[in-house]
PDB file of C-alpha atoms and ligand atoms in Angstrom:
ATOM      1  CA  MET A   1     -66.653 -11.401  29.460  1.00 53.00           C
ATOM      2  CA  GLY A   2     -67.879 -14.117  27.048  1.00 61.00           C
ATOM      3  CA  ILE A   3     -67.118 -14.138  23.552  1.00 61.00           C
ATOM      4  CA  LEU A   4     -70.685 -13.824  22.631  1.00 56.00           C
ATOM      5  CA  ARG A   5     -71.431 -10.878  24.987  1.00 66.00           C
ATOM      6  CA  ARG A   6     -68.031  -9.143  23.531  1.00 66.00           C
ATOM      7  CA  MET A   7     -69.549  -9.654  20.017  1.00 60.00           C
ATOM      8  CA  HIS A   8     -72.818  -8.276  21.094  1.00 64.00           C
ATOM      9  CA  ARG A   9     -71.261  -5.221  22.095  1.00 66.00           C
ATOM     10  CA  ALA A  10     -69.299  -4.492  19.218  1.00 62.00           C
ATOM     11  CA  LEU A  11     -72.206  -4.954  17.112  1.00 56.00           C
ATOM     12  CA  LEU A  12     -74.138  -2.644  19.141  1.00 57.00           C
ATOM     13  CA  VAL A  13     -71.413  -0.008  18.645  1.00 56.00           C
ATOM     14  CA  VAL A  14     -71.185  -0.612  14.802  1.00 53.00           C
ATOM     15  CA  LEU A  15     -75.006  -0.200  14.755  1.00 52.00           C
ATOM     16  CA  SER A  16     -75.140   2.914  16.694  1.00 57.00           C
ATOM     17  CA  LEU A  17     -72.445   4.619  14.475  1.00 52.00           C
ATOM     18  CA  VAL A  18     -74.405   3.578  11.470  1.00 51.00           C
ATOM     19  CA  LEU A  19     -77.435   5.237  12.776  1.00 50.00           C
ATOM     20  CA  LEU A  20     -75.707   8.406  13.988  1.00 52.00           C
ATOM     21  CA  SER A  21     -74.017   8.839  10.516  1.00 56.00           C
ATOM     22  CA  ALA A  22     -77.420   8.338   8.686  1.00 54.00           C
ATOM     23  CA  CYS A  23     -78.989  11.017  10.953  1.00 51.00           C
ATOM     24  CA  GLY A  24     -76.256  13.480  10.277  1.00 50.00           C
ATOM     25  CA  GLY A  25     -76.823  13.050   6.419  1.00 48.00           C
ATOM     26  CA  GLN A  26     -80.571  13.540   6.740  1.00 53.00           C
ATOM     27  CA  GLY A  27     -82.422  16.604   7.435  1.00 60.00           C
ATOM     28  CA  ASN A  28     -79.120  18.726   7.798  1.00 80.00           C
ATOM     29  CA  GLU A  29     -79.577  21.494   5.046  1.00 80.00           C
ATOM     30  CA  ALA A  30     -76.479  23.405   5.571  1.00 78.00           C
ATOM     31  CA  THR A  31     -74.275  20.122   4.782  1.00 88.00           C
ATOM     32  CA  ASP A  32     -76.639  19.223   1.915  1.00 93.00           C
ATOM     33  CA  LEU A  33     -76.227  22.447   0.174  1.00 96.00           C
ATOM     34  CA  TRP A  34     -72.356  22.050   0.467  1.00 95.00           C
ATOM     35  CA  GLU A  35     -72.819  18.551  -0.613  1.00 96.00           C
ATOM     36  CA  ASN A  36     -74.635  19.461  -3.642  1.00 97.00           C
ATOM     37  CA  SER A  37     -72.665  22.556  -4.756  1.00 98.00           C
ATOM     38  CA  VAL A  38     -71.482  22.737  -8.167  1.00 98.00           C
ATOM     39  CA  ILE A  39     -68.051  23.955  -6.737  1.00 98.00           C
ATOM     40  CA  ARG A  40     -67.645  20.750  -4.567  1.00 98.00           C
ATOM     41  CA  LEU A  41     -68.914  18.461  -7.294  1.00 98.00           C
ATOM     42  CA  ALA A  42     -66.428  20.038  -9.747  1.00 98.00           C
ATOM     43  CA  ASN A  43     -63.735  19.553  -7.237  1.00 98.00           C
ATOM     44  CA  GLU A  44     -64.616  15.957  -6.882  1.00 97.00           C
ATOM     45  CA  ARG A  45     -64.779  15.043 -10.657  1.00 97.00           C
ATOM     46  CA  GLY A  46     -61.675  17.195 -11.203  1.00 98.00           C
ATOM     47  CA  LYS A  47     -63.442  19.365 -13.858  1.00 98.00           C
ATOM     48  CA  LEU A  48     -65.431  22.416 -14.131  1.00 98.00           C
ATOM     49  CA  ILE A  49     -67.339  23.232 -17.234  1.00 98.00           C
ATOM     50  CA  ILE A  50     -67.793  26.760 -18.263  1.00 98.00           C
ATOM     51  CA  ALA A  51     -70.274  27.784 -21.088  1.00 99.00           C
ATOM     52  CA  THR A  52     -69.308  30.689 -23.152  1.00 99.00           C
ATOM     53  CA  GLU A  53     -70.053  32.253 -26.732  1.00 98.00           C
ATOM     54  CA  PRO A  54     -66.616  32.907 -27.941  1.00 98.00           C
ATOM     55  CA  THR A  55     -67.378  35.970 -30.224  1.00 97.00           C
ATOM     56  CA  PHE A  56     -66.894  38.653 -27.798  1.00 98.00           C
ATOM     57  CA  ARG A  57     -63.547  40.346 -27.834  1.00 97.00           C
ATOM     58  CA  PRO A  58     -61.681  40.917 -25.413  1.00 98.00           C
ATOM     59  CA  PHE A  59     -63.701  38.658 -23.233  1.00 98.00           C
ATOM     60  CA  GLU A  60     -63.713  35.706 -25.385  1.00 98.00           C
ATOM     61  CA  TRP A  61     -63.123  34.753 -28.806  1.00 98.00           C
ATOM     62  CA  LYS A  62     -61.150  32.378 -31.044  1.00 98.00           C
ATOM     63  CA  ASN A  63     -57.619  33.332 -32.333  1.00 97.00           C
ATOM     64  CA  GLU A  64     -56.291  32.792 -35.679  1.00 97.00           C
ATOM     65  CA  SER A  65     -55.189  29.254 -34.311  1.00 98.00           C
ATOM     66  CA  ASP A  66     -58.803  28.603 -33.298  1.00 97.00           C
ATOM     67  CA  GLU A  67     -57.778  28.616 -29.680  1.00 97.00           C
ATOM     68  CA  LEU A  68     -60.071  30.132 -27.270  1.00 98.00           C
ATOM     69  CA  VAL A  69     -58.522  33.296 -25.599  1.00 98.00           C
ATOM     70  CA  GLY A  70     -59.517  36.194 -23.581  1.00 98.00           C
ATOM     71  CA  PHE A  71     -60.127  38.010 -20.260  1.00 98.00           C
ATOM     72  CA  ASP A  72     -62.941  35.553 -19.304  1.00 99.00           C
ATOM     73  CA  ILE A  73     -60.924  32.440 -20.429  1.00 99.00           C
ATOM     74  CA  ASP A  74     -57.951  33.470 -18.268  1.00 99.00           C
ATOM     75  CA  LEU A  75     -60.313  34.165 -15.364  1.00 99.00           C
ATOM     76  CA  ALA A  76     -62.047  30.947 -15.603  1.00 99.00           C
ATOM     77  CA  ARG A  77     -58.714  29.134 -15.744  1.00 98.00           C
ATOM     78  CA  MET A  78     -57.558  31.028 -12.520  1.00 98.00           C
ATOM     79  CA  ILE A  79     -60.481  30.119 -10.764  1.00 98.00           C
ATOM     80  CA  GLY A  80     -60.172  26.345 -11.826  1.00 98.00           C
ATOM     81  CA  LYS A  81     -56.545  26.845 -10.455  1.00 98.00           C
ATOM     82  CA  GLU A  82     -57.836  27.781  -7.125  1.00 98.00           C
ATOM     83  CA  LEU A  83     -60.274  24.761  -7.298  1.00 98.00           C
ATOM     84  CA  GLY A  84     -57.402  22.360  -8.143  1.00 98.00           C
ATOM     85  CA  VAL A  85     -59.463  21.389 -11.267  1.00 98.00           C
ATOM     86  CA  GLU A  86     -59.159  21.474 -15.114  1.00 98.00           C
ATOM     87  CA  VAL A  87     -61.611  23.925 -17.020  1.00 98.00           C
ATOM     88  CA  GLU A  88     -63.502  22.805 -19.820  1.00 98.00           C
ATOM     89  CA  PHE A  89     -65.413  25.240 -22.099  1.00 98.00           C
ATOM     90  CA  LEU A  90     -68.590  24.657 -23.732  1.00 98.00           C
ATOM     91  CA  SER A  91     -69.498  27.138 -26.633  1.00 98.00           C
ATOM     92  CA  ALA A  92     -72.541  27.873 -27.491  1.00 98.00           C
ATOM     93  CA  ALA A  93     -74.901  30.704 -28.712  1.00 98.00           C
ATOM     94  CA  PHE A  94     -75.387  33.505 -26.148  1.00 98.00           C
ATOM     95  CA  THR A  95     -79.168  32.830 -25.964  1.00 98.00           C
ATOM     96  CA  SER A  96     -78.610  29.173 -25.476  1.00 98.00           C
ATOM     97  CA  LEU A  97     -76.111  29.911 -22.667  1.00 98.00           C
ATOM     98  CA  ILE A  98     -78.805  30.068 -19.708  1.00 98.00           C
ATOM     99  CA  PRO A  99     -80.530  27.156 -20.950  1.00 98.00           C
ATOM    100  CA  ALA A 100     -77.355  24.981 -20.942  1.00 98.00           C
ATOM    101  CA  LEU A 101     -76.685  26.086 -17.508  1.00 98.00           C
ATOM    102  CA  VAL A 102     -80.089  25.482 -16.156  1.00 98.00           C
ATOM    103  CA  GLY A 103     -80.217  22.101 -17.992  1.00 98.00           C
ATOM    104  CA  GLY A 104     -76.856  20.892 -16.348  1.00 98.00           C
ATOM    105  CA  LYS A 105     -74.696  20.971 -19.367  1.00 98.00           C
ATOM    106  CA  ALA A 106     -72.263  23.441 -18.025  1.00 98.00           C
ATOM    107  CA  ASP A 107     -71.544  24.338 -14.446  1.00 98.00           C
ATOM    108  CA  LEU A 108     -71.298  28.055 -14.816  1.00 99.00           C
ATOM    109  CA  ILE A 109     -71.526  30.851 -17.625  1.00 99.00           C
ATOM    110  CA  MET A 110     -68.667  33.454 -18.012  1.00 99.00           C
ATOM    111  CA  SER A 111     -69.353  35.152 -21.169  1.00 99.00           C
ATOM    112  CA  GLY A 112     -69.163  38.962 -20.484  1.00 98.00           C
ATOM    113  CA  MET A 113     -72.753  38.252 -19.217  1.00 99.00           C
ATOM    114  CA  THR A 114     -74.228  41.283 -17.292  1.00 99.00           C
ATOM    115  CA  ALA A 115     -75.857  40.518 -14.348  1.00 99.00           C
ATOM    116  CA  THR A 116     -79.481  41.808 -14.885  1.00 98.00           C
ATOM    117  CA  THR A 117     -82.339  41.808 -12.342  1.00 98.00           C
ATOM    118  CA  GLU A 118     -84.556  40.102 -14.838  1.00 98.00           C
ATOM    119  CA  ARG A 119     -81.967  37.389 -15.447  1.00 98.00           C
ATOM    120  CA  ALA A 120     -81.300  36.808 -11.736  1.00 98.00           C
ATOM    121  CA  LEU A 121     -84.938  35.517 -11.361  1.00 98.00           C
ATOM    122  CA  THR A 122     -83.530  32.227 -13.407  1.00 98.00           C
ATOM    123  CA  VAL A 123     -79.672  32.032 -12.502  1.00 98.00           C
ATOM    124  CA  SER A 124     -77.845  33.361  -9.771  1.00 98.00           C
ATOM    125  CA  TYR A 125     -74.910  35.742 -10.050  1.00 99.00           C
ATOM    126  CA  THR A 126     -71.639  36.282  -8.244  1.00 99.00           C
ATOM    127  CA  ASP A 127     -70.408  39.933  -7.317  1.00 98.00           C
ATOM    128  CA  PRO A 128     -69.396  41.625 -10.475  1.00 98.00           C
ATOM    129  CA  TYR A 129     -66.070  40.868 -11.785  1.00 98.00           C
ATOM    130  CA  PHE A 130     -66.215  43.885 -14.427  1.00 98.00           C
ATOM    131  CA  HIS A 131     -68.242  46.828 -14.958  1.00 98.00           C
ATOM    132  CA  THR A 132     -68.712  48.589 -18.333  1.00 98.00           C
ATOM    133  CA  ILE A 133     -71.706  50.410 -20.477  1.00 98.00           C
ATOM    134  CA  THR A 134     -73.742  49.784 -23.380  1.00 98.00           C
ATOM    135  CA  CYS A 135     -73.275  52.679 -26.108  1.00 98.00           C
ATOM    136  CA  LEU A 136     -73.728  53.340 -29.789  1.00 98.00           C
ATOM    137  CA  LEU A 137     -71.752  52.587 -32.803  1.00 98.00           C
ATOM    138  CA  VAL A 138     -73.211  54.943 -35.500  1.00 98.00           C
ATOM    139  CA  SER A 139     -73.166  55.003 -39.182  1.00 98.00           C
ATOM    140  CA  THR A 140     -71.161  58.243 -40.458  1.00 98.00           C
ATOM    141  CA  SER A 141     -73.547  58.268 -43.621  1.00 97.00           C
ATOM    142  CA  ARG A 142     -77.158  57.530 -42.322  1.00 97.00           C
ATOM    143  CA  ALA A 143     -76.800  58.987 -38.932  1.00 98.00           C
ATOM    144  CA  ALA A 144     -74.567  62.253 -39.099  1.00 97.00           C
ATOM    145  CA  ASP A 145     -76.906  64.197 -37.166  1.00 97.00           C
ATOM    146  CA  VAL A 146     -77.334  61.822 -34.154  1.00 98.00           C
ATOM    147  CA  ARG A 147     -75.833  62.615 -30.820  1.00 98.00           C
ATOM    148  CA  SER A 148     -77.631  60.552 -28.388  1.00 98.00           C
ATOM    149  CA  ILE A 149     -79.971  57.471 -28.037  1.00 98.00           C
ATOM    150  CA  ALA A 150     -82.846  59.861 -27.744  1.00 98.00           C
ATOM    151  CA  ASP A 151     -82.137  61.169 -31.575  1.00 98.00           C
ATOM    152  CA  LEU A 152     -82.601  57.455 -32.514  1.00 98.00           C
ATOM    153  CA  ASN A 153     -86.383  57.025 -31.109  1.00 98.00           C
ATOM    154  CA  LYS A 154     -87.911  58.077 -34.518  1.00 98.00           C
ATOM    155  CA  ALA A 155     -89.878  56.271 -37.085  1.00 98.00           C
ATOM    156  CA  GLY A 156     -87.322  55.477 -40.176  1.00 98.00           C
ATOM    157  CA  ARG A 157     -84.450  55.068 -37.665  1.00 98.00           C
ATOM    158  CA  VAL A 158     -83.038  51.715 -37.631  1.00 98.00           C
ATOM    159  CA  ILE A 159     -81.089  50.154 -34.851  1.00 98.00           C
ATOM    160  CA  ALA A 160     -79.084  46.848 -34.881  1.00 98.00           C
ATOM    161  CA  VAL A 161     -78.775  44.818 -31.871  1.00 98.00           C
ATOM    162  CA  LYS A 162     -77.454  41.282 -31.318  1.00 98.00           C
ATOM    163  CA  GLU A 163     -80.648  39.012 -30.012  1.00 98.00           C
ATOM    164  CA  GLY A 164     -80.932  38.573 -26.432  1.00 98.00           C
ATOM    165  CA  THR A 165     -78.235  40.791 -25.118  1.00 98.00           C
ATOM    166  CA  THR A 166     -78.814  43.832 -22.761  1.00 98.00           C
ATOM    167  CA  GLY A 167     -78.132  46.159 -25.902  1.00 98.00           C
ATOM    168  CA  HIS A 168     -81.551  44.617 -27.554  1.00 98.00           C
ATOM    169  CA  PHE A 169     -83.273  45.282 -24.302  1.00 98.00           C
ATOM    170  CA  ALA A 170     -82.080  48.589 -24.092  1.00 98.00           C
ATOM    171  CA  ALA A 171     -82.886  49.402 -27.619  1.00 98.00           C
ATOM    172  CA  LYS A 172     -86.711  48.213 -27.119  1.00 98.00           C
ATOM    173  CA  ARG A 173     -86.682  50.481 -23.753  1.00 98.00           C
ATOM    174  CA  HIS A 174     -85.326  53.474 -25.216  1.00 98.00           C
ATOM    175  CA  CYS A 175     -86.365  53.463 -28.861  1.00 98.00           C
ATOM    176  CA  PRO A 176     -89.937  51.921 -29.120  1.00 98.00           C
ATOM    177  CA  ASN A 177     -90.535  54.436 -32.408  1.00 98.00           C
ATOM    178  CA  ALA A 178     -87.207  52.922 -34.116  1.00 98.00           C
ATOM    179  CA  LYS A 179     -87.263  49.906 -36.096  1.00 98.00           C
ATOM    180  CA  ILE A 180     -84.906  47.274 -34.339  1.00 98.00           C
ATOM    181  CA  VAL A 181     -83.078  44.693 -36.222  1.00 98.00           C
ATOM    182  CA  THR A 182     -81.802  41.642 -34.281  1.00 98.00           C
ATOM    183  CA  THR A 183     -78.777  39.552 -35.519  1.00 98.00           C
ATOM    184  CA  GLU A 184     -77.488  36.527 -33.917  1.00 98.00           C
ATOM    185  CA  LEU A 185     -73.884  37.363 -34.636  1.00 97.00           C
ATOM    186  CA  GLU A 186     -72.398  40.615 -33.395  1.00 97.00           C
ATOM    187  CA  ASN A 187     -70.421  41.017 -36.678  1.00 98.00           C
ATOM    188  CA  ASP A 188     -73.523  41.341 -38.426  1.00 98.00           C
ATOM    189  CA  ALA A 189     -74.981  43.965 -36.395  1.00 98.00           C
ATOM    190  CA  ALA A 190     -71.883  45.985 -36.931  1.00 98.00           C
ATOM    191  CA  ASN A 191     -71.809  45.482 -40.680  1.00 98.00           C
ATOM    192  CA  GLU A 192     -75.287  46.856 -40.928  1.00 98.00           C
ATOM    193  CA  VAL A 193     -73.890  49.847 -39.641  1.00 98.00           C
ATOM    194  CA  ALA A 194     -70.787  49.928 -41.535  1.00 98.00           C
ATOM    195  CA  GLN A 195     -73.036  49.340 -44.777  1.00 98.00           C
ATOM    196  CA  GLY A 196     -75.165  52.082 -43.938  1.00 98.00           C
ATOM    197  CA  LYS A 197     -78.117  49.777 -43.649  1.00 98.00           C
ATOM    198  CA  ALA A 198     -78.602  50.643 -39.917  1.00 98.00           C
ATOM    199  CA  ASP A 199     -78.151  54.048 -38.156  1.00 98.00           C
ATOM    200  CA  ALA A 200     -76.739  52.417 -35.066  1.00 98.00           C
ATOM    201  CA  PHE A 201     -75.492  49.227 -33.269  1.00 99.00           C
ATOM    202  CA  LEU A 202     -76.356  49.174 -29.513  1.00 99.00           C
ATOM    203  CA  TYR A 203     -73.916  47.241 -27.616  1.00 98.00           C
ATOM    204  CA  ASP A 204     -70.858  46.742 -24.957  1.00 98.00           C
ATOM    205  CA  LEU A 205     -68.492  49.293 -25.001  1.00 98.00           C
ATOM    206  CA  TRP A 206     -65.187  47.220 -25.507  1.00 97.00           C
ATOM    207  CA  SER A 207     -66.836  45.514 -28.243  1.00 98.00           C
ATOM    208  CA  ILE A 208     -68.183  48.744 -29.879  1.00 98.00           C
ATOM    209  CA  ARG A 209     -64.933  50.113 -29.895  1.00 98.00           C
ATOM    210  CA  GLN A 210     -63.446  47.111 -31.798  1.00 97.00           C
ATOM    211  CA  HIS A 211     -65.895  47.295 -34.595  1.00 98.00           C
ATOM    212  CA  ASN A 212     -65.256  50.867 -34.794  1.00 98.00           C
ATOM    213  CA  LYS A 213     -61.328  49.983 -35.354  1.00 98.00           C
ATOM    214  CA  ASN A 214     -62.423  47.620 -38.192  1.00 98.00           C
ATOM    215  CA  HIS A 215     -64.630  50.119 -39.797  1.00 98.00           C
ATOM    216  CA  PRO A 216     -63.055  53.646 -39.173  1.00 98.00           C
ATOM    217  CA  ASP A 217     -64.295  55.374 -42.358  1.00 98.00           C
ATOM    218  CA  THR A 218     -67.995  54.454 -42.041  1.00 98.00           C
ATOM    219  CA  THR A 219     -68.579  54.397 -38.134  1.00 98.00           C
ATOM    220  CA  ARG A 220     -68.072  56.591 -35.164  1.00 98.00           C
ATOM    221  CA  VAL A 221     -68.827  55.860 -31.424  1.00 98.00           C
ATOM    222  CA  ILE A 222     -70.930  57.788 -29.064  1.00 98.00           C
ATOM    223  CA  THR A 223     -69.561  56.530 -25.639  1.00 98.00           C
ATOM    224  CA  THR A 224     -72.520  58.370 -23.603  1.00 98.00           C
ATOM    225  CA  PRO A 225     -73.806  55.414 -21.133  1.00 98.00           C
ATOM    226  CA  VAL A 226     -77.020  53.689 -22.430  1.00 98.00           C
ATOM    227  CA  SER A 227     -76.944  51.339 -19.644  1.00 98.00           C
ATOM    228  CA  ARG A 228     -74.515  50.024 -16.971  1.00 98.00           C
ATOM    229  CA  GLU A 229     -73.595  46.656 -17.207  1.00 98.00           C
ATOM    230  CA  PRO A 230     -71.909  44.717 -14.338  1.00 98.00           C
ATOM    231  CA  TYR A 231     -70.337  41.432 -15.648  1.00 99.00           C
ATOM    232  CA  ALA A 232     -70.903  38.436 -13.307  1.00 99.00           C
ATOM    233  CA  ILE A 233     -70.493  34.752 -13.253  1.00 99.00           C
ATOM    234  CA  ALA A 234     -73.698  32.919 -13.481  1.00 99.00           C
ATOM    235  CA  CYS A 235     -74.291  29.825 -11.460  1.00 98.00           C
ATOM    236  CA  ARG A 236     -77.603  27.628 -11.086  1.00 98.00           C
ATOM    237  CA  LYS A 237     -80.244  28.717  -8.456  1.00 98.00           C
ATOM    238  CA  GLY A 238     -80.199  27.067  -5.071  1.00 97.00           C
ATOM    239  CA  ASP A 239     -76.405  27.027  -4.945  1.00 98.00           C
ATOM    240  CA  PRO A 240     -75.489  29.747  -2.325  1.00 98.00           C
ATOM    241  CA  GLU A 241     -72.309  27.808  -1.411  1.00 98.00           C
ATOM    242  CA  SER A 242     -70.738  27.988  -4.958  1.00 98.00           C
ATOM    243  CA  ILE A 243     -71.617  31.733  -5.226  1.00 98.00           C
ATOM    244  CA  ALA A 244     -70.128  32.469  -1.870  1.00 98.00           C
ATOM    245  CA  TRP A 245     -66.940  30.463  -2.642  1.00 98.00           C
ATOM    246  CA  LEU A 246     -66.556  32.356  -6.151  1.00 99.00           C
ATOM    247  CA  ASN A 247     -67.119  35.575  -4.378  1.00 99.00           C
ATOM    248  CA  LEU A 248     -64.444  35.028  -2.175  1.00 98.00           C
ATOM    249  CA  VAL A 249     -61.998  34.010  -4.969  1.00 98.00           C
ATOM    250  CA  LEU A 250     -62.848  37.046  -7.089  1.00 98.00           C
ATOM    251  CA  ARG A 251     -62.542  39.298  -3.707  1.00 98.00           C
ATOM    252  CA  THR A 252     -58.872  37.938  -3.020  1.00 98.00           C
ATOM    253  CA  MET A 253     -58.043  38.294  -6.778  1.00 98.00           C
ATOM    254  CA  ARG A 254     -59.200  41.825  -6.536  1.00 98.00           C
ATOM    255  CA  LEU A 255     -57.378  42.580  -3.310  1.00 98.00           C
ATOM    256  CA  ASP A 256     -54.024  40.846  -4.356  1.00 98.00           C
ATOM    257  CA  GLY A 257     -53.892  42.653  -7.812  1.00 98.00           C
ATOM    258  CA  ARG A 258     -54.554  39.747 -10.073  1.00 98.00           C
ATOM    259  CA  LEU A 259     -57.848  41.013 -11.294  1.00 98.00           C
ATOM    260  CA  GLN A 260     -56.030  44.502 -12.178  1.00 98.00           C
ATOM    261  CA  GLU A 261     -53.352  42.545 -13.986  1.00 98.00           C
ATOM    262  CA  LEU A 262     -55.960  40.849 -16.116  1.00 98.00           C
ATOM    263  CA  TYR A 263     -57.771  44.107 -17.018  1.00 98.00           C
ATOM    264  CA  GLU A 264     -54.261  45.481 -17.949  1.00 98.00           C
ATOM    265  CA  LYS A 265     -53.584  42.391 -20.210  1.00 98.00           C
ATOM    266  CA  TYR A 266     -56.421  43.129 -22.286  1.00 98.00           C
ATOM    267  CA  GLY A 267     -56.479  46.791 -22.288  1.00 98.00           C
ATOM    268  CA  LEU A 268     -59.629  47.219 -20.027  1.00 98.00           C
ATOM    269  CA  GLU A 269     -60.795  49.512 -17.615  1.00 96.00           C
ATOM    270  CA  ASP A 270     -63.075  48.746 -14.903  1.00 96.00           C
ATOM    271  CA  VAL A 271     -65.891  51.735 -14.575  1.00 92.00           C
ATOM    272  CA  ARG A 272     -67.454  51.612 -11.255  1.00 84.00           C
TER     273      ARG A 272
HETATM  274  N1  LIG B   1     -73.127  42.033 -21.941  1.00 89.44           N
HETATM  275  C1  LIG B   1     -74.083  41.742 -22.705  1.00 89.44           C
HETATM  276  C2  LIG B   1     -75.326  40.884 -22.219  1.00 89.44           C
HETATM  277  O1  LIG B   1     -74.860  40.401 -21.116  1.00 89.44           O
HETATM  278  C3  LIG B   1     -73.389  41.094 -23.993  1.00 89.44           C
HETATM  279  C4  LIG B   1     -72.675  39.669 -23.700  1.00 89.44           C
HETATM  280  C5  LIG B   1     -72.091  38.997 -25.028  1.00 89.44           C
HETATM  281  N2  LIG B   1     -71.385  38.052 -24.453  1.00 89.44           N
HETATM  282  C6  LIG B   1     -70.933  37.194 -25.488  1.00 89.44           C
HETATM  283  N3  LIG B   1     -69.893  36.531 -25.027  1.00 89.44           N
HETATM  284  N4  LIG B   1     -71.309  37.067 -26.725  1.00 89.44           N
HETATM  285  O2  LIG B   1     -76.064  40.386 -22.692  1.00 89.44           O
END
């Protein structure tokens, strides 16, 4: 075979390989989903960015040395380890977390965030990694007669909530006749109750317990569930590959006891 003919053949082989790979990358939706998934991209760049609001003990807060600590922080680092990447945290106000995720500033949200059907129209959630409730921190002076959320649904009653949280939504739903005071910081909502300016603070159980410990004389807790709160990791829409991978990691951690160990480390009880 002459040299020209051999070169011609080689060229044909190269051309058909190029064409084949181009076709493979086009219109193959399954491959595209994986190619564009947050999990694969984080793996490629060696870093996973988690948005959180660190004012929610024991899930995420800043300790005396200004370090980010808590259940979600540990869980995020364990997920980073499974992926072989470093985890970076982006701190933002709770109401800015979903915009930060949707706007691409973070890969995931881990912030004691309840997976609600309404939020799930904007972002996607993994399976829950923890289950809890919302309940009431009640003022001992103003609300001595209050036994349940129904007792608060009256003109003259004041309910403090943290803006944009599930406690806020539940207060509007259950107590349309009460005055609802929204605060940006959960400490401010707790202080309203401790100082007798509000009858109650409606929020997640583990936080409410913490605030009751901080104000044992002026507050009490009513632990009757007002709403059920499954905490889950939020991901941008259109990324089923990341959700599937994260669900597998969570299930594995549940089965091998790592999740249980984390609950115990933070004194948490998963109520399902
Ligand atoms: N679980 C509640 C919600 O999703 C409150 C979460 C507050 N989390 C935080 N890191 N501040 O609305």
